[in-house]
PDB file of C-alpha atoms in Angstrom:
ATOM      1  CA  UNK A 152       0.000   0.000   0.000  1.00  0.00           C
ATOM      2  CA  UNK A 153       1.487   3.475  -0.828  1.00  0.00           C
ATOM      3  CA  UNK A 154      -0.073   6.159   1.598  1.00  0.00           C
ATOM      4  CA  UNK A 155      -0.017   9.783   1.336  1.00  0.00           C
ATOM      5  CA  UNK A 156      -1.772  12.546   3.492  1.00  0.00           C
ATOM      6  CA  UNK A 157      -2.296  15.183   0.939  1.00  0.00           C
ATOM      7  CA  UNK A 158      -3.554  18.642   2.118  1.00  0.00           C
ATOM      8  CA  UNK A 159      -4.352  21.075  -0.682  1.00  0.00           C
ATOM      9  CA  UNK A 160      -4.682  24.705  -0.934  1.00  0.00           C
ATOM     10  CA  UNK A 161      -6.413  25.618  -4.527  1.00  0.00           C
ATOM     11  CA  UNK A 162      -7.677  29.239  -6.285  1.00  0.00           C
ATOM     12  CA  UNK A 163     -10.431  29.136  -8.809  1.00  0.00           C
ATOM     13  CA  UNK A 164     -11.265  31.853 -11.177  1.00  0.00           C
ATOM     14  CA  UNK A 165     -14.760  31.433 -12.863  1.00  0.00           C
ATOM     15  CA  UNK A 166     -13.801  32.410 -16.449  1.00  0.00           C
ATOM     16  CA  UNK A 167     -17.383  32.672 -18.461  1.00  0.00           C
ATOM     17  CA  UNK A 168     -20.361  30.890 -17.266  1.00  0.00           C
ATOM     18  CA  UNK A 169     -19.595  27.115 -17.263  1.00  0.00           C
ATOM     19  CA  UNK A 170     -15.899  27.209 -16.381  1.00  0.00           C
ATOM     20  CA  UNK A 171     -13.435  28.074 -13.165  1.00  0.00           C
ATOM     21  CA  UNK A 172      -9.603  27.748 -13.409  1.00  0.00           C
ATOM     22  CA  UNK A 173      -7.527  26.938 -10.428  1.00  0.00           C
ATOM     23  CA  UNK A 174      -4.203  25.944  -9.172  1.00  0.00           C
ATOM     24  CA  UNK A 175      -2.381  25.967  -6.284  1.00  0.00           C
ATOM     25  CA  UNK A 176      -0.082  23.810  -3.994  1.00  0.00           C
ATOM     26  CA  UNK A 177      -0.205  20.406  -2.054  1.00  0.00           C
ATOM     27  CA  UNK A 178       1.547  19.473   0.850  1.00  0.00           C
ATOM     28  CA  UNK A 179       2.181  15.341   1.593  1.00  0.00           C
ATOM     29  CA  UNK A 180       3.236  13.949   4.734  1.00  0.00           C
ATOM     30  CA  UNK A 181       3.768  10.869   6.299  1.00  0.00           C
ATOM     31  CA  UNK A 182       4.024   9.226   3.116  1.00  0.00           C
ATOM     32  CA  UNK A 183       5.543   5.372   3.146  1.00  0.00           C
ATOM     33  CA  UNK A 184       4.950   2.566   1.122  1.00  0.00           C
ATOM     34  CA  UNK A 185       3.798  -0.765   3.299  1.00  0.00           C
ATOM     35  CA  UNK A 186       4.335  -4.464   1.658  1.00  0.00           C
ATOM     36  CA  UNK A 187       3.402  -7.443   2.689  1.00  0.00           C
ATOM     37  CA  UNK A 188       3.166 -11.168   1.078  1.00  0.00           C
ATOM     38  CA  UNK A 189       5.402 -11.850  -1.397  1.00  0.00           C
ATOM     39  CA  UNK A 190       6.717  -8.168  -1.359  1.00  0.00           C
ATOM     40  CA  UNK A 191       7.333  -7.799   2.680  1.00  0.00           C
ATOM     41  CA  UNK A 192      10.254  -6.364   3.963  1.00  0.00           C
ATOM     42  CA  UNK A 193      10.595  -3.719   1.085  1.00  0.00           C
ATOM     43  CA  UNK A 194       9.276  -0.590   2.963  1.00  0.00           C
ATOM     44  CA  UNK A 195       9.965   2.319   2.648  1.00  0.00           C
ATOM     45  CA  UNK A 196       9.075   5.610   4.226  1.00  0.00           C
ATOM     46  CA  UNK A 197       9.360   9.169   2.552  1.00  0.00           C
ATOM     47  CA  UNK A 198      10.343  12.825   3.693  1.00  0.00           C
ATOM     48  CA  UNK A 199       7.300  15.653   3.672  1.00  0.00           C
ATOM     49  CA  UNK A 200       6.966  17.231   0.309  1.00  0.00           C
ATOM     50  CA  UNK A 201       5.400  20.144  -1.543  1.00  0.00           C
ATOM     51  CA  UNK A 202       3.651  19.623  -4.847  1.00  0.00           C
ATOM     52  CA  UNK A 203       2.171  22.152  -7.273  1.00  0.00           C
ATOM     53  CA  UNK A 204      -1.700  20.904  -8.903  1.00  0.00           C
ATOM     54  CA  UNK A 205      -3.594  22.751 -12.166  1.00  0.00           C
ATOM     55  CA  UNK A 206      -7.198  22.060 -12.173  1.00  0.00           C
ATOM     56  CA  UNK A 207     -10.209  22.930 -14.943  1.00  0.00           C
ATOM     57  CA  UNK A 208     -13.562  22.612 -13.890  1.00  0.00           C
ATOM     58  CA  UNK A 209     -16.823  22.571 -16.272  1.00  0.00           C
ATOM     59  CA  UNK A 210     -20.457  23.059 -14.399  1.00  0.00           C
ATOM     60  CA  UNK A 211     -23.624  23.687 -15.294  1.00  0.00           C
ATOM     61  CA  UNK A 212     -25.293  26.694 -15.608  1.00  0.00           C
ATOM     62  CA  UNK A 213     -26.324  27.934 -12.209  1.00  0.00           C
ATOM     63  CA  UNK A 214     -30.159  27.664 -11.069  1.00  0.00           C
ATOM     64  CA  UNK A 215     -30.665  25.091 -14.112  1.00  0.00           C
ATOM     65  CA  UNK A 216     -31.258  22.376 -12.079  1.00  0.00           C
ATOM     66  CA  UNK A 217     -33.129  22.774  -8.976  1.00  0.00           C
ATOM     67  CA  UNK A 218     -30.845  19.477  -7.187  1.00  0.00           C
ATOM     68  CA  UNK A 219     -27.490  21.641  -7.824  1.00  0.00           C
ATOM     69  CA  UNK A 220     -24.756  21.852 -10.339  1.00  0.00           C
ATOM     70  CA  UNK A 221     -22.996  18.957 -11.696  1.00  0.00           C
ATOM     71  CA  UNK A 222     -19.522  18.900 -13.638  1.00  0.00           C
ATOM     72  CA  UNK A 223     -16.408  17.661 -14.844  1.00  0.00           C
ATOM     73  CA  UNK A 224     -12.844  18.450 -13.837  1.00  0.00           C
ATOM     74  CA  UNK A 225      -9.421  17.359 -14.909  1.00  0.00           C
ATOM     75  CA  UNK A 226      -6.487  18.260 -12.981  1.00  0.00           C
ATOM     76  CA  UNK A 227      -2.330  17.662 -12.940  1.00  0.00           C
ATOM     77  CA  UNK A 228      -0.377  17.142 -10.290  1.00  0.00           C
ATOM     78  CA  UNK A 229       3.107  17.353 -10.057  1.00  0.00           C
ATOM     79  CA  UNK A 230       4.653  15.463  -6.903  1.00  0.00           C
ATOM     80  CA  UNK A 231       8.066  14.474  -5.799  1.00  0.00           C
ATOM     81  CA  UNK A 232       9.370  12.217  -2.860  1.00  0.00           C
ATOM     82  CA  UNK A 233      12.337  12.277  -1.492  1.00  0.00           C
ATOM     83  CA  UNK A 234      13.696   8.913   0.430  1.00  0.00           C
ATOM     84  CA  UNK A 235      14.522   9.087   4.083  1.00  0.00           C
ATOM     85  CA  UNK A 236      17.508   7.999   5.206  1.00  0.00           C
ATOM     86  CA  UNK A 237      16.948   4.990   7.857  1.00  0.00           C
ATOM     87  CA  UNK A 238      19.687   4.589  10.462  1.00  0.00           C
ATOM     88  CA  UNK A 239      20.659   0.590  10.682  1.00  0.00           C
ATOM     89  CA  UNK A 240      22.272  -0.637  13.528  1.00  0.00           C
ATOM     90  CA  UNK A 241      24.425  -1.966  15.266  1.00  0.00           C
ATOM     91  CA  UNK A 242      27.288  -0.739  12.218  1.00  0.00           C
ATOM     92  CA  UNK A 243      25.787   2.764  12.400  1.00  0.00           C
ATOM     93  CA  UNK A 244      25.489   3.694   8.722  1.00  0.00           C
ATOM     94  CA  UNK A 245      22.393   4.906   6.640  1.00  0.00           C
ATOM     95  CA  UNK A 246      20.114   3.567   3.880  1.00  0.00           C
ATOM     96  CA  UNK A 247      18.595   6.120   1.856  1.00  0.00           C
ATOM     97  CA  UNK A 248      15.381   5.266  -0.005  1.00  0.00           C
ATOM     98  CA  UNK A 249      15.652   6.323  -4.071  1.00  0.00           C
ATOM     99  CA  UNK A 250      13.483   9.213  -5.020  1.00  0.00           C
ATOM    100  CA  UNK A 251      10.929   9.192  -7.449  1.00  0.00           C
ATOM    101  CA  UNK A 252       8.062  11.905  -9.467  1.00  0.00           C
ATOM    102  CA  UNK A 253       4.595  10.755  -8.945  1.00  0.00           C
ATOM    103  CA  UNK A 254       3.050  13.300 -11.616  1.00  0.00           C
ATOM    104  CA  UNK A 255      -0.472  12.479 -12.239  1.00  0.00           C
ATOM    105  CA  UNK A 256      -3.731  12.801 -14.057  1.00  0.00           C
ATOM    106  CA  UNK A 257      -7.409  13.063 -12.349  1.00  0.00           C
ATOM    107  CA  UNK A 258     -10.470  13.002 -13.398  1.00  0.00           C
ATOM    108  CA  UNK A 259     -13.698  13.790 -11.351  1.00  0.00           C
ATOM    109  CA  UNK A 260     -17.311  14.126 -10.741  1.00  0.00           C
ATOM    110  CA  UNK A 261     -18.755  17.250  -9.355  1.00  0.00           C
ATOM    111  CA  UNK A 262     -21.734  17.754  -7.755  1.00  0.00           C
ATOM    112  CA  UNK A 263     -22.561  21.000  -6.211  1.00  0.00           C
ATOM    113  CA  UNK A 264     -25.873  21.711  -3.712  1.00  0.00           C
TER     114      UNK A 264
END
Protein backbone atom coordinates (compact mmCIF):
# COMPACT_ATOMS: atom_id res chain seq x y z
CA UNK A 1 0.00 0.00 0.00
CA UNK A 2 1.49 3.47 -0.83
CA UNK A 3 -0.07 6.16 1.60
CA UNK A 4 -0.02 9.78 1.34
CA UNK A 5 -1.77 12.55 3.49
CA UNK A 6 -2.30 15.18 0.94
CA UNK A 7 -3.55 18.64 2.12
CA UNK A 8 -4.35 21.08 -0.68
CA UNK A 9 -4.68 24.71 -0.93
CA UNK A 10 -6.41 25.62 -4.53
CA UNK A 11 -7.68 29.24 -6.29
CA UNK A 12 -10.43 29.14 -8.81
CA UNK A 13 -11.26 31.85 -11.18
CA UNK A 14 -14.76 31.43 -12.86
CA UNK A 15 -13.80 32.41 -16.45
CA UNK A 16 -17.38 32.67 -18.46
CA UNK A 17 -20.36 30.89 -17.27
CA UNK A 18 -19.59 27.12 -17.26
CA UNK A 19 -15.90 27.21 -16.38
CA UNK A 20 -13.44 28.07 -13.17
CA UNK A 21 -9.60 27.75 -13.41
CA UNK A 22 -7.53 26.94 -10.43
CA UNK A 23 -4.20 25.94 -9.17
CA UNK A 24 -2.38 25.97 -6.28
CA UNK A 25 -0.08 23.81 -3.99
CA UNK A 26 -0.21 20.41 -2.05
CA UNK A 27 1.55 19.47 0.85
CA UNK A 28 2.18 15.34 1.59
CA UNK A 29 3.24 13.95 4.73
CA UNK A 30 3.77 10.87 6.30
CA UNK A 31 4.02 9.23 3.12
CA UNK A 32 5.54 5.37 3.15
CA UNK A 33 4.95 2.57 1.12
CA UNK A 34 3.80 -0.76 3.30
CA UNK A 35 4.33 -4.46 1.66
CA UNK A 36 3.40 -7.44 2.69
CA UNK A 37 3.17 -11.17 1.08
CA UNK A 38 5.40 -11.85 -1.40
CA UNK A 39 6.72 -8.17 -1.36
CA UNK A 40 7.33 -7.80 2.68
CA UNK A 41 10.25 -6.36 3.96
CA UNK A 42 10.60 -3.72 1.08
CA UNK A 43 9.28 -0.59 2.96
CA UNK A 44 9.96 2.32 2.65
CA UNK A 45 9.08 5.61 4.23
CA UNK A 46 9.36 9.17 2.55
CA UNK A 47 10.34 12.82 3.69
CA UNK A 48 7.30 15.65 3.67
CA UNK A 49 6.97 17.23 0.31
CA UNK A 50 5.40 20.14 -1.54
CA UNK A 51 3.65 19.62 -4.85
CA UNK A 52 2.17 22.15 -7.27
CA UNK A 53 -1.70 20.90 -8.90
CA UNK A 54 -3.59 22.75 -12.17
CA UNK A 55 -7.20 22.06 -12.17
CA UNK A 56 -10.21 22.93 -14.94
CA UNK A 57 -13.56 22.61 -13.89
CA UNK A 58 -16.82 22.57 -16.27
CA UNK A 59 -20.46 23.06 -14.40
CA UNK A 60 -23.62 23.69 -15.29
CA UNK A 61 -25.29 26.69 -15.61
CA UNK A 62 -26.32 27.93 -12.21
CA UNK A 63 -30.16 27.66 -11.07
CA UNK A 64 -30.66 25.09 -14.11
CA UNK A 65 -31.26 22.38 -12.08
CA UNK A 66 -33.13 22.77 -8.98
CA UNK A 67 -30.84 19.48 -7.19
CA UNK A 68 -27.49 21.64 -7.82
CA UNK A 69 -24.76 21.85 -10.34
CA UNK A 70 -23.00 18.96 -11.70
CA UNK A 71 -19.52 18.90 -13.64
CA UNK A 72 -16.41 17.66 -14.84
CA UNK A 73 -12.84 18.45 -13.84
CA UNK A 74 -9.42 17.36 -14.91
CA UNK A 75 -6.49 18.26 -12.98
CA UNK A 76 -2.33 17.66 -12.94
CA UNK A 77 -0.38 17.14 -10.29
CA UNK A 78 3.11 17.35 -10.06
CA UNK A 79 4.65 15.46 -6.90
CA UNK A 80 8.07 14.47 -5.80
CA UNK A 81 9.37 12.22 -2.86
CA UNK A 82 12.34 12.28 -1.49
CA UNK A 83 13.70 8.91 0.43
CA UNK A 84 14.52 9.09 4.08
CA UNK A 85 17.51 8.00 5.21
CA UNK A 86 16.95 4.99 7.86
CA UNK A 87 19.69 4.59 10.46
CA UNK A 88 20.66 0.59 10.68
CA UNK A 89 22.27 -0.64 13.53
CA UNK A 90 24.43 -1.97 15.27
CA UNK A 91 27.29 -0.74 12.22
CA UNK A 92 25.79 2.76 12.40
CA UNK A 93 25.49 3.69 8.72
CA UNK A 94 22.39 4.91 6.64
CA UNK A 95 20.11 3.57 3.88
CA UNK A 96 18.59 6.12 1.86
CA UNK A 97 15.38 5.27 0.00
CA UNK A 98 15.65 6.32 -4.07
CA UNK A 99 13.48 9.21 -5.02
CA UNK A 100 10.93 9.19 -7.45
CA UNK A 101 8.06 11.90 -9.47
CA UNK A 102 4.59 10.76 -8.94
CA UNK A 103 3.05 13.30 -11.62
CA UNK A 104 -0.47 12.48 -12.24
CA UNK A 105 -3.73 12.80 -14.06
CA UNK A 106 -7.41 13.06 -12.35
CA UNK A 107 -10.47 13.00 -13.40
CA UNK A 108 -13.70 13.79 -11.35
CA UNK A 109 -17.31 14.13 -10.74
CA UNK A 110 -18.75 17.25 -9.36
CA UNK A 111 -21.73 17.75 -7.75
CA UNK A 112 -22.56 21.00 -6.21
CA UNK A 113 -25.87 21.71 -3.71
Amino acid sequence: AFVRMPVELLVFRNVGANWRLGGGARLLSSTKLETSGVGAGFDQTYEASTGLVAEAQYLTQRGANPYGRFGVSIRYVVDRFDGKAIAKQPTNYSITNPPFNGNHVGLSLIYMY
